[in-house]
Amino acid sequence: MSFREELRSRRFWRSVLAELVGSLVLVAVILGASAPGQEDEVPALMQVAVAAGFSAVSLIHCFGEISGAQVNPAVTLAFLCTRKLDFLQVVSYLLAQCLGAVIGSGIIYMSLPVKSASRHLVNMINKDGNAGQALAMEIFATFQLVFTIFAVDDHRRREVREPGSLAIALSLTAGIMASGKFSGGSLNPARSLGPAIITGFWEHHWVYWIGPILGAVLGGISYEFFFASSASQEKLIA
Amino acid sequence: MSFREELRSRRFWRSVLAELVGSLVLVAVILGASAPGQEDEVPALMQVAVAAGFSAVSLIHCFGEISGAQVNPAVTLAFLCTRKLDFLQVVSYLLAQCLGAVIGSGIIYMSLPVKSASRHLVNMINKDGNAGQALAMEIFATFQLVFTIFAVDDHRRREVREPGSLAIALSLTAGIMASGKFSGGSLNPARSLGPAIITGFWEHHWVYWIGPILGAVLGGISYEFFFASSASQEKLIA
Amino acid sequence: MSFREELRSRRFWRSVLAELVGSLVLVAVILGASAPGQEDEVPALMQVAVAAGFSAVSLIHCFGEISGAQVNPAVTLAFLCTRKLDFLQVVSYLLAQCLGAVIGSGIIYMSLPVKSASRHLVNMINKDGNAGQALAMEIFATFQLVFTIFAVDDHRRREVREPGSLAIALSLTAGIMASGKFSGGSLNPARSLGPAIITGFWEHHWVYWIGPILGAVLGGISYEFFFASSASQEKLIA
Amino acid sequence: MSFREELRSRRFWRSVLAELVGSLVLVAVILGASAPGQEDEVPALMQVAVAAGFSAVSLIHCFGEISGAQVNPAVTLAFLCTRKLDFLQVVSYLLAQCLGAVIGSGIIYMSLPVKSASRHLVNMINKDGNAGQALAMEIFATFQLVFTIFAVDDHRRREVREPGSLAIALSLTAGIMASGKFSGGSLNPARSLGPAIITGFWEHHWVYWIGPILGAVLGGISYEFFFASSASQEKLIA
């Protein structure tokens, strides 16, 4: 299909809308679960991580067949690097994800009783740490998330019966738990962009783009190169 | 089947009973998990959210094939708006759900050691916030729940193998986590009605009817209109 | 098979051993997760409930096909009342479950660094409450657990594809969360018997036999009578 | 295949790489989730246990078909004792697991803002307890984990439809919750070795090798001997 035909197709716009709505829901759930309670007490990292993962389970169900339910610019760029998406799709998905994240952040900001609490919505690096340490943890956490996404994608083509949506969603929870004390646990540039735009707090914001994108591309390429079933199908038969 | 025939059928009454028992169990589990401990310490929002979602997993198993395990007036009204249930069913389901919720709340109230703790059972909006903010979060949280319900319903017809009951139940947990600090996290008018009747605390009660119902109808209609497989089956084949 | 033949069969003894090992593991996991930390701080109810449910997922896998992985005298008695087990099996399962629970409690007691902490292993009713309130919550919590077990059992015969082991296990978690603040959240007479024997603390112990057994029998009978597919198969076809 | 041929095969090296990457991810997730927050407050045991289990769900998906996703020397040795792996595989898996664990621990140590916090990464026995008590709990917790692994492995050969990856992963979570207050909850010698090498803290380190290995071998052998379907297939038909 040419660019022009794709832009006219209903299927194309439906998948872009799916990415927008999916990112909106994921970011609003994460930020809502991060909002502090009555006496400015911050909820446990665990609640944020579990809310993100459980929401991902339902998003993969809702949008998995429509757009792949990527809802994460780092994941979309990993699919670009492994040639699983074309350029027009990637650009439109990225715009939809960022727009959805900003709308989701706006809904939570408007609903916040005390606006000063909005600083808890922003991903921030550990006060005693430096940007390099936060970057390393974002790379690691996104690496294992995207590695899992590629493995599930690969298994689906071969009719494995275990629930892959859970594997992906729970690795998101595990990744946020692992990196939360170091970098705030983003794993998703759109999730960090939304609150940054709404609150105007941009310190170390580059960490949440470079880290997840590097981790995702590394995860995708290393799965495809070393572990994909297509990489050595003849060996498996032998 | 005419109204009169349906009222006589055993299948009809069984599904009404299923909604009653299901709502009773769900509301009693949520309220039991919300009850404060010995020194009036309130349990973490996370426990309430997880108890609700895990109970929903089992209710979908128990009643999914009998009545759809809606156990939520907002969900039932969303099915009415998308013409998936007829009027008699909707009215009887709503009555059963409210009755079940009141009985469930009564069981928990009677079992409460310190009756003054019953205020923790009622959904209340954040002290520093206003009703509009709580309303917005109830709309959002119920939107994503009902959107997921419609997506799973749609997939079931097409034989998808991932466990849909988990997707629905975990989106309930995620929704309660996201909205808990703002509105108390109801997503279900029956769950709010029960304790309100038992304790006589009705402040801002309308929020827990308007919010979930608006969110549910929006979620159901937007899924059917934009994403349902029937909406563009010819495109998927092409 | 006659009694004598059954006693000689390897299959019979294997299922009895399964109940013994299963009850040992379940009770030891619950008690281990209930043990207080260094400064006598009690873990959150949520941890105990999640540990019980997650352990149940694995026990259903290990022993589900061998003995049904009941690991709970209340469940076994509910199967007796609905004529799904014969008398010899029930008696031997009950003995195996109690023995397993006592051994499991013994392991945890021996491993406890500070023996006075063993009072946290015993199910106790809320200090401000009375035995009737704790009894009501044990009945309710076990009712919904056993109702789910019967529903999953019924679905299995009809080849439903959702994971039923999760529905059962997560309803155990939900039940413990709901009843924990009232009665300590037992749902299982063997789980209460073990620590009572080890610590010699027997106050209100009858609550943890009468409550779960009443709830289980009610749950089993009401499922069989109102909701079982066999109860009205002709209606479902019509 | 002779030793020499196996060393040359791509499949062999891929499975060794899988064990290395899997152990790296599991250990880094567990240690990251164990890292203390800003005011040196230690996260709840529950977060560490859930992070470990959820990460295991995704690792079983990623590497289950390649190397079995053992990522644990105790599991590998249990497979050796039951003759499911040959000697060359076992030695190379063990080396890969330990190397992966050390690299994973190194990543977390480098990312730690306050290096003195690294003592929270090491498995330590309860201050009031003794090594024997910690050993008993490690044996018990690993026993139930490996028993579940063998049961799922057995079921897979007979086409059972429940998700076995969840059963294994959630029994890891349950085991860590049960043993955490006693021994720190290792269940995996590689997970204990990594931080010990990085921090130089070796006290009671033998507990985390003897305990898990004894528990794993006991779990594997007792499943094979008493419960494996192959052990008494003729009885099941009869």
mmCIF file of N, CA, C and O in Angstrom, chain A residues 37-70:
data_model
loop_
_atom_site.group_PDB
_atom_site.id
_atom_site.type_symbol
_atom_site.label_atom_id
_atom_site.label_comp_id
_atom_site.label_asym_id
_atom_site.label_seq_id
_atom_site.Cartn_x
_atom_site.Cartn_y
_atom_site.Cartn_z
ATOM 1 N N GLY A 37 -1.965 10.846 49.158
ATOM 2 C CA GLY A 37 -3.224 10.866 49.892
ATOM 3 C C GLY A 37 -3.406 12.154 50.676
ATOM 4 O O GLY A 37 -2.749 13.166 50.394
ATOM 5 N N GLN A 38 -4.258 12.100 51.686
ATOM 6 C CA GLN A 38 -4.684 13.319 52.387
ATOM 7 C C GLN A 38 -3.530 14.074 53.032
ATOM 8 O O GLN A 38 -3.447 15.284 52.943
ATOM 9 N N GLU A 39 -2.629 13.379 53.736
ATOM 10 C CA GLU A 39 -1.550 14.094 54.423
ATOM 11 C C GLU A 39 -0.262 14.072 53.606
ATOM 12 O O GLU A 39 0.828 13.954 54.151
ATOM 13 N N ASP A 40 -0.394 14.193 52.292
ATOM 14 C CA ASP A 40 0.753 14.229 51.401
ATOM 15 C C ASP A 40 1.626 12.982 51.512
ATOM 16 O O ASP A 40 2.800 13.003 51.154
ATOM 17 N N GLU A 41 1.074 11.888 52.038
ATOM 18 C CA GLU A 41 1.858 10.659 52.082
ATOM 19 C C GLU A 41 1.866 10.031 50.690
ATOM 20 O O GLU A 41 0.828 9.889 50.048
ATOM 21 N N VAL A 42 3.059 9.673 50.251
ATOM 22 C CA VAL A 42 3.220 9.103 48.919
ATOM 23 C C VAL A 42 2.860 7.619 48.962
ATOM 24 O O VAL A 42 3.269 6.921 49.892
ATOM 25 N N PRO A 43 2.088 7.108 47.984
ATOM 26 C CA PRO A 43 1.796 5.671 47.989
ATOM 27 C C PRO A 43 3.058 4.858 47.735
ATOM 28 O O PRO A 43 4.025 5.356 47.164
ATOM 29 N N ALA A 44 3.038 3.603 48.172
ATOM 30 C CA ALA A 44 4.192 2.732 47.981
ATOM 31 C C ALA A 44 4.447 2.533 46.491
ATOM 32 O O ALA A 44 3.515 2.484 45.680
ATOM 33 N N LEU A 45 5.726 2.432 46.145
ATOM 34 C CA LEU A 45 6.129 2.130 44.767
ATOM 35 C C LEU A 45 5.378 0.924 44.238
ATOM 36 O O LEU A 45 5.000 0.854 43.060
ATOM 37 N N MET A 46 5.119 -0.045 45.136
ATOM 38 C CA MET A 46 4.473 -1.271 44.709
ATOM 39 C C MET A 46 3.104 -1.007 44.090
ATOM 40 O O MET A 46 2.715 -1.642 43.122
ATOM 41 N N GLN A 47 2.347 -0.066 44.680
ATOM 42 C CA GLN A 47 1.018 0.206 44.130
ATOM 43 C C GLN A 47 1.117 0.740 42.707
ATOM 44 O O GLN A 47 0.362 0.324 41.817
ATOM 45 N N VAL A 48 2.060 1.643 42.468
ATOM 46 C CA VAL A 48 2.220 2.211 41.134
ATOM 47 C C VAL A 48 2.597 1.114 40.143
ATOM 48 O O VAL A 48 2.037 1.021 39.039
ATOM 49 N N ALA A 49 3.535 0.253 40.555
ATOM 50 C CA ALA A 49 4.001 -0.801 39.662
ATOM 51 C C ALA A 49 2.886 -1.792 39.341
ATOM 52 O O ALA A 49 2.728 -2.216 38.191
ATOM 53 N N VAL A 50 2.106 -2.159 40.355
ATOM 54 C CA VAL A 50 1.030 -3.122 40.127
ATOM 55 C C VAL A 50 -0.081 -2.492 39.280
ATOM 56 O O VAL A 50 -0.625 -3.132 38.374
ATOM 57 N N ALA A 51 -0.402 -1.227 39.539
ATOM 58 C CA ALA A 51 -1.431 -0.555 38.731
ATOM 59 C C ALA A 51 -1.014 -0.511 37.268
ATOM 60 O O ALA A 51 -1.824 -0.780 36.367
ATOM 61 N N ALA A 52 0.263 -0.210 37.014
ATOM 62 C CA ALA A 52 0.744 -0.152 35.631
ATOM 63 C C ALA A 52 0.627 -1.515 34.953
ATOM 64 O O ALA A 52 0.116 -1.630 33.838
ATOM 65 N N GLY A 53 1.076 -2.559 35.638
ATOM 66 C CA GLY A 53 1.049 -3.895 35.045
ATOM 67 C C GLY A 53 -0.367 -4.395 34.828
ATOM 68 O O GLY A 53 -0.686 -4.954 33.772
ATOM 69 N N PHE A 54 -1.252 -4.197 35.820
ATOM 70 C CA PHE A 54 -2.617 -4.692 35.682
ATOM 71 C C PHE A 54 -3.350 -3.936 34.574
ATOM 72 O O PHE A 54 -4.148 -4.520 33.831
ATOM 73 N N SER A 55 -3.071 -2.633 34.459
ATOM 74 C CA SER A 55 -3.689 -1.882 33.372
ATOM 75 C C SER A 55 -3.162 -2.378 32.024
ATOM 76 O O SER A 55 -3.915 -2.463 31.049
ATOM 77 N N ALA A 56 -1.885 -2.745 31.987
ATOM 78 C CA ALA A 56 -1.315 -3.253 30.738
ATOM 79 C C ALA A 56 -1.986 -4.562 30.321
ATOM 80 O O ALA A 56 -2.192 -4.805 29.126
ATOM 81 N N VAL A 57 -2.340 -5.419 31.284
ATOM 82 C CA VAL A 57 -3.054 -6.656 30.940
ATOM 83 C C VAL A 57 -4.324 -6.328 30.162
ATOM 84 O O VAL A 57 -4.618 -6.912 29.113
ATOM 85 N N SER A 58 -5.078 -5.334 30.665
ATOM 86 C CA SER A 58 -6.340 -5.044 29.991
ATOM 87 C C SER A 58 -6.102 -4.315 28.671
ATOM 88 O O SER A 58 -6.806 -4.556 27.693
ATOM 89 N N LEU A 59 -5.084 -3.459 28.596
ATOM 90 C CA LEU A 59 -4.828 -2.756 27.332
ATOM 91 C C LEU A 59 -4.397 -3.724 26.236
ATOM 92 O O LEU A 59 -4.759 -3.558 25.067
ATOM 93 N N ILE A 60 -3.585 -4.732 26.602
ATOM 94 C CA ILE A 60 -3.164 -5.712 25.593
ATOM 95 C C ILE A 60 -4.394 -6.454 25.059
ATOM 96 O O ILE A 60 -4.483 -6.768 23.869
ATOM 97 N N HIS A 61 -5.376 -6.705 25.938
ATOM 98 C CA HIS A 61 -6.600 -7.328 25.476
ATOM 99 C C HIS A 61 -7.393 -6.421 24.554
ATOM 100 O O HIS A 61 -7.917 -6.845 23.532
ATOM 101 N N CYS A 62 -7.493 -5.142 24.945
ATOM 102 C CA CYS A 62 -8.331 -4.209 24.183
ATOM 103 C C CYS A 62 -7.715 -3.902 22.821
ATOM 104 O O CYS A 62 -8.407 -3.865 21.816
ATOM 105 N N PHE A 63 -6.403 -3.644 22.787
ATOM 106 C CA PHE A 63 -5.803 -3.087 21.578
ATOM 107 C C PHE A 63 -4.750 -3.982 20.947
ATOM 108 O O PHE A 63 -4.177 -3.623 19.934
ATOM 109 N N GLY A 64 -4.497 -5.164 21.564
ATOM 110 C CA GLY A 64 -3.441 -6.024 21.056
ATOM 111 C C GLY A 64 -3.603 -6.393 19.593
ATOM 112 O O GLY A 64 -2.641 -6.400 18.827
ATOM 113 N N GLU A 65 -4.821 -6.667 19.180
ATOM 114 C CA GLU A 65 -5.035 -7.085 17.789
ATOM 115 C C GLU A 65 -5.169 -5.901 16.844
ATOM 116 O O GLU A 65 -5.138 -6.070 15.624
ATOM 117 N N ILE A 66 -5.374 -4.718 17.403
ATOM 118 C CA ILE A 66 -5.612 -3.551 16.550
ATOM 119 C C ILE A 66 -4.288 -2.867 16.212
ATOM 120 O O ILE A 66 -3.951 -2.663 15.047
ATOM 121 N N SER A 67 -3.513 -2.512 17.233
ATOM 122 C CA SER A 67 -2.257 -1.800 16.975
ATOM 123 C C SER A 67 -1.067 -2.496 17.633
ATOM 124 O O SER A 67 0.048 -2.003 17.570
ATOM 125 N N GLY A 68 -1.300 -3.611 18.314
ATOM 126 C CA GLY A 68 -0.235 -4.243 19.068
ATOM 127 C C GLY A 68 -0.151 -3.727 20.494
ATOM 128 O O GLY A 68 0.646 -4.216 21.277
ATOM 129 N N ALA A 69 -0.975 -2.713 20.825
ATOM 130 C CA ALA A 69 -0.989 -2.160 22.189
ATOM 131 C C ALA A 69 0.414 -1.830 22.667
ATOM 132 O O ALA A 69 0.838 -2.243 23.740
ATOM 133 N N GLN A 70 1.155 -1.070 21.855
ATOM 134 C CA GLN A 70 2.526 -0.728 22.252
ATOM 135 C C GLN A 70 2.512 0.354 23.316
ATOM 136 O O GLN A 70 3.257 0.273 24.288
#
